[in-house]
Short mmCIF file of C-alpha atoms in Angstrom, two decimals:
data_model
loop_
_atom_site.label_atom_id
_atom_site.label_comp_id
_atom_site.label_asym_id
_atom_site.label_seq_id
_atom_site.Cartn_x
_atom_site.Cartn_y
_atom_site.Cartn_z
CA UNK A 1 35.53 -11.81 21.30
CA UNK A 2 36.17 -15.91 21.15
CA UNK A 3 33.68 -16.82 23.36
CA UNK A 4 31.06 -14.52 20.92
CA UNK A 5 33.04 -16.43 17.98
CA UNK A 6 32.36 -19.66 19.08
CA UNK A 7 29.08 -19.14 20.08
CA UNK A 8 28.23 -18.01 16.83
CA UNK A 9 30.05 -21.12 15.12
CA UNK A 10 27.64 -23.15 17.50
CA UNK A 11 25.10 -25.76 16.79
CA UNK A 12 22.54 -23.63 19.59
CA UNK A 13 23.24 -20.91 17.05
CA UNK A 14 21.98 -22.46 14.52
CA UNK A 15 19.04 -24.03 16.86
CA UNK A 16 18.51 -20.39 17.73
CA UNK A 17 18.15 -18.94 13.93
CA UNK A 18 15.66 -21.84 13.32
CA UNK A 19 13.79 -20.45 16.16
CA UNK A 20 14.08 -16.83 15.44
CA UNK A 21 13.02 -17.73 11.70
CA UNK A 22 9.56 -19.35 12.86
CA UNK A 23 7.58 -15.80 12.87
CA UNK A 24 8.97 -14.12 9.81
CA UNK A 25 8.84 -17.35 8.00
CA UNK A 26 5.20 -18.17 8.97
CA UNK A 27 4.21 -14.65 7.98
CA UNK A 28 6.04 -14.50 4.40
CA UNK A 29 4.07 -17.39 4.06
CA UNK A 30 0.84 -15.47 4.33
CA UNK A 31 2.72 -12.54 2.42
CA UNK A 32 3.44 -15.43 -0.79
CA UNK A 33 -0.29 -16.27 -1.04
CA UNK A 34 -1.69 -12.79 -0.93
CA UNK A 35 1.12 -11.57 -3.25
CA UNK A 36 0.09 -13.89 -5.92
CA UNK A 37 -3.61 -13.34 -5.98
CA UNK A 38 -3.15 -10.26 -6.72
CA UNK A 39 -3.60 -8.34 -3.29
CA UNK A 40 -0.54 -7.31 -1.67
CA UNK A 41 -1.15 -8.11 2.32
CA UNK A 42 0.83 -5.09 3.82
CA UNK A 43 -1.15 -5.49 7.45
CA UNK A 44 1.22 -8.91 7.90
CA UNK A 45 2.23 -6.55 11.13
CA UNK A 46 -0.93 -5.40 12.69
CA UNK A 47 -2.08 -8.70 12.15
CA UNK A 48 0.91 -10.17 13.63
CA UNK A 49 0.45 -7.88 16.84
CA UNK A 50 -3.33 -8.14 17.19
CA UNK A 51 -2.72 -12.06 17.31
CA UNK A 52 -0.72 -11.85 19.77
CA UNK A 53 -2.44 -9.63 22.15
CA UNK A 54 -5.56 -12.30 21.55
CA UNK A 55 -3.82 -15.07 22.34
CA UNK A 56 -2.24 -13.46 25.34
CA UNK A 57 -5.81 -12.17 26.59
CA UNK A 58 -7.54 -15.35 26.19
CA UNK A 59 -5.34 -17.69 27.82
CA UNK A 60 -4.94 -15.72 30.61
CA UNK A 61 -8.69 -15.47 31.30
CA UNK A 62 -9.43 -19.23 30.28
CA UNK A 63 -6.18 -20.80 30.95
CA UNK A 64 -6.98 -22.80 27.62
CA UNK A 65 -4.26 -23.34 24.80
CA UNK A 66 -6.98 -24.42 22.04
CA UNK A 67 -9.07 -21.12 22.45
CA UNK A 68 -6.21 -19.28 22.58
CA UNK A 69 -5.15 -20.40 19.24
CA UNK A 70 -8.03 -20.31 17.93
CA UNK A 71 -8.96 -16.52 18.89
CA UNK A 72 -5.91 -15.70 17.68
CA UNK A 73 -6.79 -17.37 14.30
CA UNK A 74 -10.28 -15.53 14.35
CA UNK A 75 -8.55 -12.22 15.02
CA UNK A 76 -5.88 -13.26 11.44
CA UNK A 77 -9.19 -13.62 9.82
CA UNK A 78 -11.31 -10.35 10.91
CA UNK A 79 -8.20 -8.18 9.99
CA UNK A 80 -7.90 -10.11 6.68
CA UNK A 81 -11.47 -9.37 6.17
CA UNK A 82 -11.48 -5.51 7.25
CA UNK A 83 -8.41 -5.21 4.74
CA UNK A 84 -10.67 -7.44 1.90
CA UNK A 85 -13.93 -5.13 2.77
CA UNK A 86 -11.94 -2.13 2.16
CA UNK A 87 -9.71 -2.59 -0.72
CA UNK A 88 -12.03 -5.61 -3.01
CA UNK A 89 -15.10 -4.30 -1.87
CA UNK A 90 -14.82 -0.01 -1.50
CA UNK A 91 -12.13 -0.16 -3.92
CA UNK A 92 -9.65 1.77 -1.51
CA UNK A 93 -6.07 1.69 -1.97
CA UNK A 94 -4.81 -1.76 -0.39
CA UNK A 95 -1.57 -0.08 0.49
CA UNK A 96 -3.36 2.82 2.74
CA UNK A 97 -5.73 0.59 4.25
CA UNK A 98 -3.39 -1.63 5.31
CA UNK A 99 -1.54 1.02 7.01
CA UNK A 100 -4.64 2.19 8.86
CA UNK A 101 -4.88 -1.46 10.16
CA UNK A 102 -1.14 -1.10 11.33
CA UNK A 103 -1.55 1.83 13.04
CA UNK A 104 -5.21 0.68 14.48
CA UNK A 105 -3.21 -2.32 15.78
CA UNK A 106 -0.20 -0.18 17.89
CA UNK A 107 -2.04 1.67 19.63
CA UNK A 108 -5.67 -0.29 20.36
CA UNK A 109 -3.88 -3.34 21.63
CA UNK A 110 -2.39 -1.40 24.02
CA UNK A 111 -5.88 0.86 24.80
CA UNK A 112 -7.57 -2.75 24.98
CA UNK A 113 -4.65 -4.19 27.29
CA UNK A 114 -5.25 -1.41 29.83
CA UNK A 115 -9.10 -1.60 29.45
CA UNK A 116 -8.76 -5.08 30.73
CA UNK A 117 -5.99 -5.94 32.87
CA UNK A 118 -5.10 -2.15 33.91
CA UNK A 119 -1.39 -2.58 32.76
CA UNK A 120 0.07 -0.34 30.78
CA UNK A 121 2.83 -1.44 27.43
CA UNK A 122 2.56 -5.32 28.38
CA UNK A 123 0.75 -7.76 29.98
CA UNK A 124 2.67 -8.04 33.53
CA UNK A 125 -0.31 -8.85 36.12
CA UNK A 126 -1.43 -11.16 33.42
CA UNK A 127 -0.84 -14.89 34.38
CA UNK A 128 -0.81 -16.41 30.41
CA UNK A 129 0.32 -19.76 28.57
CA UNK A 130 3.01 -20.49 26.69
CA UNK A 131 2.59 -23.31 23.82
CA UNK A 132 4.96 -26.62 23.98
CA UNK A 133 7.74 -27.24 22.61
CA UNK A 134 8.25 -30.81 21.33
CA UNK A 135 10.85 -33.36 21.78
CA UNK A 136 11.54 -35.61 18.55
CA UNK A 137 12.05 -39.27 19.51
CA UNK A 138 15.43 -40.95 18.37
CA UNK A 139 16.50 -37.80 16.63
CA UNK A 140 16.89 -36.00 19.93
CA UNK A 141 19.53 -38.28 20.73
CA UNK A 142 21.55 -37.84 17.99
CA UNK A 143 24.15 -35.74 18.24
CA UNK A 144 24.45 -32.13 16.72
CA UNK A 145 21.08 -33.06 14.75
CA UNK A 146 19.60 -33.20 17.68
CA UNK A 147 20.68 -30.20 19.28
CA UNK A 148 19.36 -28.48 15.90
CA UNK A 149 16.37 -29.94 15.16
CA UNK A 150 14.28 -31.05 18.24
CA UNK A 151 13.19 -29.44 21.45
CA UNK A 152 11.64 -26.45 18.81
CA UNK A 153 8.47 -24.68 19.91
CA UNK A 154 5.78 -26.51 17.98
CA UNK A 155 4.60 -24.03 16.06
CA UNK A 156 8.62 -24.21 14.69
CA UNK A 157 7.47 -27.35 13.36
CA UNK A 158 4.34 -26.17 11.95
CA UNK A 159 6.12 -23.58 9.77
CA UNK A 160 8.05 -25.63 8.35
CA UNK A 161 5.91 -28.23 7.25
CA UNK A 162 3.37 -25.54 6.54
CA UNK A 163 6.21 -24.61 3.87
CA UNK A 164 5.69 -27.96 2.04
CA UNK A 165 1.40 -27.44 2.06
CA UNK A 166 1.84 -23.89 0.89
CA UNK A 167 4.01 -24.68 -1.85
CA UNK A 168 1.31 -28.21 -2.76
CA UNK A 169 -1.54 -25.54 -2.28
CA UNK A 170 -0.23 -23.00 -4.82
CA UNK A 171 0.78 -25.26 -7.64
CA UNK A 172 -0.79 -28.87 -7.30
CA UNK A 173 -4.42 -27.89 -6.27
CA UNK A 174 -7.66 -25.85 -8.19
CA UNK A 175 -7.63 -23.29 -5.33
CA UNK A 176 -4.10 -22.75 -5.84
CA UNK A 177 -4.28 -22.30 -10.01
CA UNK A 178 -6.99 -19.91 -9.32
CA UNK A 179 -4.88 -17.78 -7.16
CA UNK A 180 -2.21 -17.41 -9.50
CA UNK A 181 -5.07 -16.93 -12.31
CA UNK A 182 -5.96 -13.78 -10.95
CA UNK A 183 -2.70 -12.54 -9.77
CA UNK A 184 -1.79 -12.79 -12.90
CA UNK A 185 -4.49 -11.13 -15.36
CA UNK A 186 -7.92 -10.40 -13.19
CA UNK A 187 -9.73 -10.45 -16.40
CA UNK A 188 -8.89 -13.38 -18.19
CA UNK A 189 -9.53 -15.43 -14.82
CA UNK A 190 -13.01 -13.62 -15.10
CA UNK A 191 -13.56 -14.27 -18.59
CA UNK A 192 -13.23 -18.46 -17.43
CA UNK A 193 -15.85 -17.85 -14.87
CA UNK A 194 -13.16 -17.54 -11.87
CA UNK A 195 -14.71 -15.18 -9.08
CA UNK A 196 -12.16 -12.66 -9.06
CA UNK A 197 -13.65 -11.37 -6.00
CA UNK A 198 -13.56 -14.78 -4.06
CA UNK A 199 -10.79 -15.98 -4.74
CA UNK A 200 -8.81 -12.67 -3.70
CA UNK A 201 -10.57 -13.00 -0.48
CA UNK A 202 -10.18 -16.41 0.42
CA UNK A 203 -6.05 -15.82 -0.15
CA UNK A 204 -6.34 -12.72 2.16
CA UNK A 205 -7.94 -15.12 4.79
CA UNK A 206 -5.61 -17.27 4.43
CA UNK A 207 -2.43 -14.63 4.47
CA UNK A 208 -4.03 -13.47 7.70
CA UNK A 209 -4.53 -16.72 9.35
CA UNK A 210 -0.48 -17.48 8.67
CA UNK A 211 -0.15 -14.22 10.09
CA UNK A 212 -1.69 -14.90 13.19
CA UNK A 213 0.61 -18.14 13.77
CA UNK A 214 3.11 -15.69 13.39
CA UNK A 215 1.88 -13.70 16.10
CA UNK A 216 1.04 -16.02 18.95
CA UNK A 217 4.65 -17.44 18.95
CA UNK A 218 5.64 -14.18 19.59
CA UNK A 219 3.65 -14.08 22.92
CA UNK A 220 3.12 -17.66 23.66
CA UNK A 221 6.51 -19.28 22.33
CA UNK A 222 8.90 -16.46 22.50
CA UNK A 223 7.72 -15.05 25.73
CA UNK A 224 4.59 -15.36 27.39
CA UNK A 225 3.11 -11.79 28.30
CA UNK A 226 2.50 -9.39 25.83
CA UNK A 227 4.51 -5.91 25.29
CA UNK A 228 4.19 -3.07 23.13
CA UNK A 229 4.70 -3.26 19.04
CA UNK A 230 6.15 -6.79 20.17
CA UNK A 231 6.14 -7.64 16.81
CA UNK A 232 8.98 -5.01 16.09
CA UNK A 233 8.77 -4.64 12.72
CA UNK A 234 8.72 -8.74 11.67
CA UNK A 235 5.86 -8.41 9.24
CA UNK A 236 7.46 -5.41 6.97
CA UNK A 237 10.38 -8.14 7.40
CA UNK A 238 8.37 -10.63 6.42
CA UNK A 239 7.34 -8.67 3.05
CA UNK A 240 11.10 -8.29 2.44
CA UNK A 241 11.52 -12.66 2.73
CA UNK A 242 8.68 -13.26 0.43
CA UNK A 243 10.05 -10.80 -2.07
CA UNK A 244 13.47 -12.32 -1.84
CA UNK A 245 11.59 -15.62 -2.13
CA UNK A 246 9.69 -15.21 -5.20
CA UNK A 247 6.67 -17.10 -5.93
CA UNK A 248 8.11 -20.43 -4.47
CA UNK A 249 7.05 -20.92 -0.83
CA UNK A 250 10.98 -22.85 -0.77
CA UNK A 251 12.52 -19.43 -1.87
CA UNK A 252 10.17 -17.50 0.80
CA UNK A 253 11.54 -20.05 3.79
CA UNK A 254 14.97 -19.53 2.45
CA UNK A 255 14.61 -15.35 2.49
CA UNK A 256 12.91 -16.05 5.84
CA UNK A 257 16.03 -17.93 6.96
CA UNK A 258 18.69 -15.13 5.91
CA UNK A 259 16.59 -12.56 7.75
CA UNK A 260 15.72 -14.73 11.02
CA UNK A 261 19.80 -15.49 11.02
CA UNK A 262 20.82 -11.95 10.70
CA UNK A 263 18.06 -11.12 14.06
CA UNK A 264 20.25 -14.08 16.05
CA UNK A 265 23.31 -12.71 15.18
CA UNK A 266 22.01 -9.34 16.07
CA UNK A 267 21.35 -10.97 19.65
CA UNK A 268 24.64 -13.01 19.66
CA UNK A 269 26.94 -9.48 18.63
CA UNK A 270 25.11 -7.91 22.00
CA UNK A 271 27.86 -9.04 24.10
CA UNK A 272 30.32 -7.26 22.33
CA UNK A 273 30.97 -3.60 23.00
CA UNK A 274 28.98 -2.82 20.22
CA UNK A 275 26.30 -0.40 20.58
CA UNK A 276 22.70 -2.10 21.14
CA UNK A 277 21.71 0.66 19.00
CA UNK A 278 23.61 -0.97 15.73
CA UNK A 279 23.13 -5.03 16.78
CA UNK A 280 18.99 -3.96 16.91
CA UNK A 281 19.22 -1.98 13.67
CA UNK A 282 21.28 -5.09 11.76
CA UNK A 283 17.99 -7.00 10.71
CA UNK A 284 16.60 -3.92 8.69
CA UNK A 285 20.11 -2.89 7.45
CA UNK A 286 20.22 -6.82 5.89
CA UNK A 287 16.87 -6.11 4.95
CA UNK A 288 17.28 -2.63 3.10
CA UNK A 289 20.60 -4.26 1.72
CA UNK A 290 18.59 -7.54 0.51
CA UNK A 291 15.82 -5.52 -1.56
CA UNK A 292 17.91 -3.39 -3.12
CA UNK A 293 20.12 -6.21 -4.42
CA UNK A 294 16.96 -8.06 -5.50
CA UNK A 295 15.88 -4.56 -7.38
CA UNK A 296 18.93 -4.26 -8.85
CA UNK A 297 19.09 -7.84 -10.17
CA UNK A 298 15.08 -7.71 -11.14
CA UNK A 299 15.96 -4.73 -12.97
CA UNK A 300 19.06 -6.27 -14.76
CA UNK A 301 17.23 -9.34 -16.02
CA UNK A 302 14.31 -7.09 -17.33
CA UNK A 303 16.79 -5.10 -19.10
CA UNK A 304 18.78 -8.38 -20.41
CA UNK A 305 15.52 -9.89 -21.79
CA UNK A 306 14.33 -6.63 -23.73
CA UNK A 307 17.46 -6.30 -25.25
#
């Protein structure tokens, strides 16, 4: 019981959550943008998993980093646009196509996994890369900020300063007004001469490339083989950050944060005699908990402000 106490109350703890927040966080990123266009981007996961499997594929067979990432980044953007086709295009519910994608995703990365390597639930005979992890100079020699903030994967790094260029993007730039334009009232954006239809695609591109980041850490940060629903629910997590988060990409990495702490504490509370069972199911407990509190308090303010 101490030595899980003290472990907790560590600095690699807290090195860890940082690390175990890069996925969600990069995908409630993707979730903010779509979320305030207007188009709700519930295929974060099959997006997320697809990614991964790419990435995971193509490195393996080219034993090249760049075309990994960037297949991976192709595959965020042909889900994004399959979801776009379907719901701005053949007006089909965005909800139930983006379950179709989910599903598509379980179960044909793991047809497409056998088709090619012959394994069967991961990638095992499959020889892939893992991305680097990066060293900060000076501040890897100080002590305790060190041992928090360098030696990350790099795509830690990216998330986090993606935060900052999300948060510029939305509310310093045209592209970003126009977003929240048609979020907010599709005609009136229309009535300016603001392609509805554009600009709620180009934020589903973009949701689905932040997805994809999201997805190769998994398999080429994380680990570096693919498995089964690897993703294991981080994208419906993901939708649960950004809604804790608001419309401010700060409040998504800060919903991101509670959730990615929660999953390392989940690990941490293994070594207990708890049952795996309960420490796996503590992420989506937090998460039920968290969206019901937000409800509750969304629903209290509405009801303050009509009164």
């Amino acid at each position: 019981m101490n030595n899980v106490l003290s472990s907790i109350l560590s600095w690699e703890f807290v090195a860890a959550g940082i690390r175990v927040t890069t996925p969600i966080l990069l995908a409630a990123l993707g979730a903010l943008v779509a979320e305030l266009s207007g188009t709700p981007n519930i295929a974060l996961e099959g997006t997320m998993l697809f990614s991964a499997f790419v990435g995971v594929i193509i490195s393996g067979f080219t034993h090249s980093l760049w075309l990994s990432v960037i297949g991976a980044l192709i595959t965020g953007i042909i889900m994004s646009s399959i979801l776009a086709y379907f719901s701005l295009k053949l007006k089909t519910d965005i909800i139930m196509a983006a379950i179709a994608l989910n599903i598509f995703a379980s179960g044909g990365t793991i047809y497409a996994l056998y088709l090619l390597t012959g394994d069967k639930g991961s990638s095992a005979s499959l020889k892939s890369l893992v991305l680097p992890s990066i060293d900060i100079p000076i501040l890897k020699d100080i002590p305790i900020l060190g041992d928090i903030l360098s030696g990350h994967h790099i795509l830690t790094y990216v998330a986090i300063i993606l935060v900052f260029l999300i948060q510029y993007m939305l509310y310093r730039t045209p592209l970003g007004l126009r977003i929240r334009s048609v979020g907010e009232s599709p005609d009136a954006a229309r009535s300016v001469g603001i392609s509805v239809f554009k600009t709620q695609y180009t934020a589903l591109i973009i949701s689905g490339m932040l997805a994809s980041l999201g997805g190769i850490f998994l398999s080429m940060g994380y680990v570096e083989w693919f498995a089964r629903d690897m993703t294991s629910g981080r994208g419906f997590i993901a939708l649960a950050a950004q809604a804790l988060g608001g419309t401010s990409a700060y409040g998504v990495a800060l919903g991101s944060l509670l959730f990615g702490f929660s999953e390392a504490l989940s690990f941490s509370l293994q070594f207990l005699n708890i049952p795996y069972e309960v420490t796996q199911s503590m992420p989506f407990i937090i998460t039920v908990g968290a969206l019901a509190f937000y409800a509750w308090n969304k629903a209290k303010n509405k009801k303050n402000r009509d009164i």
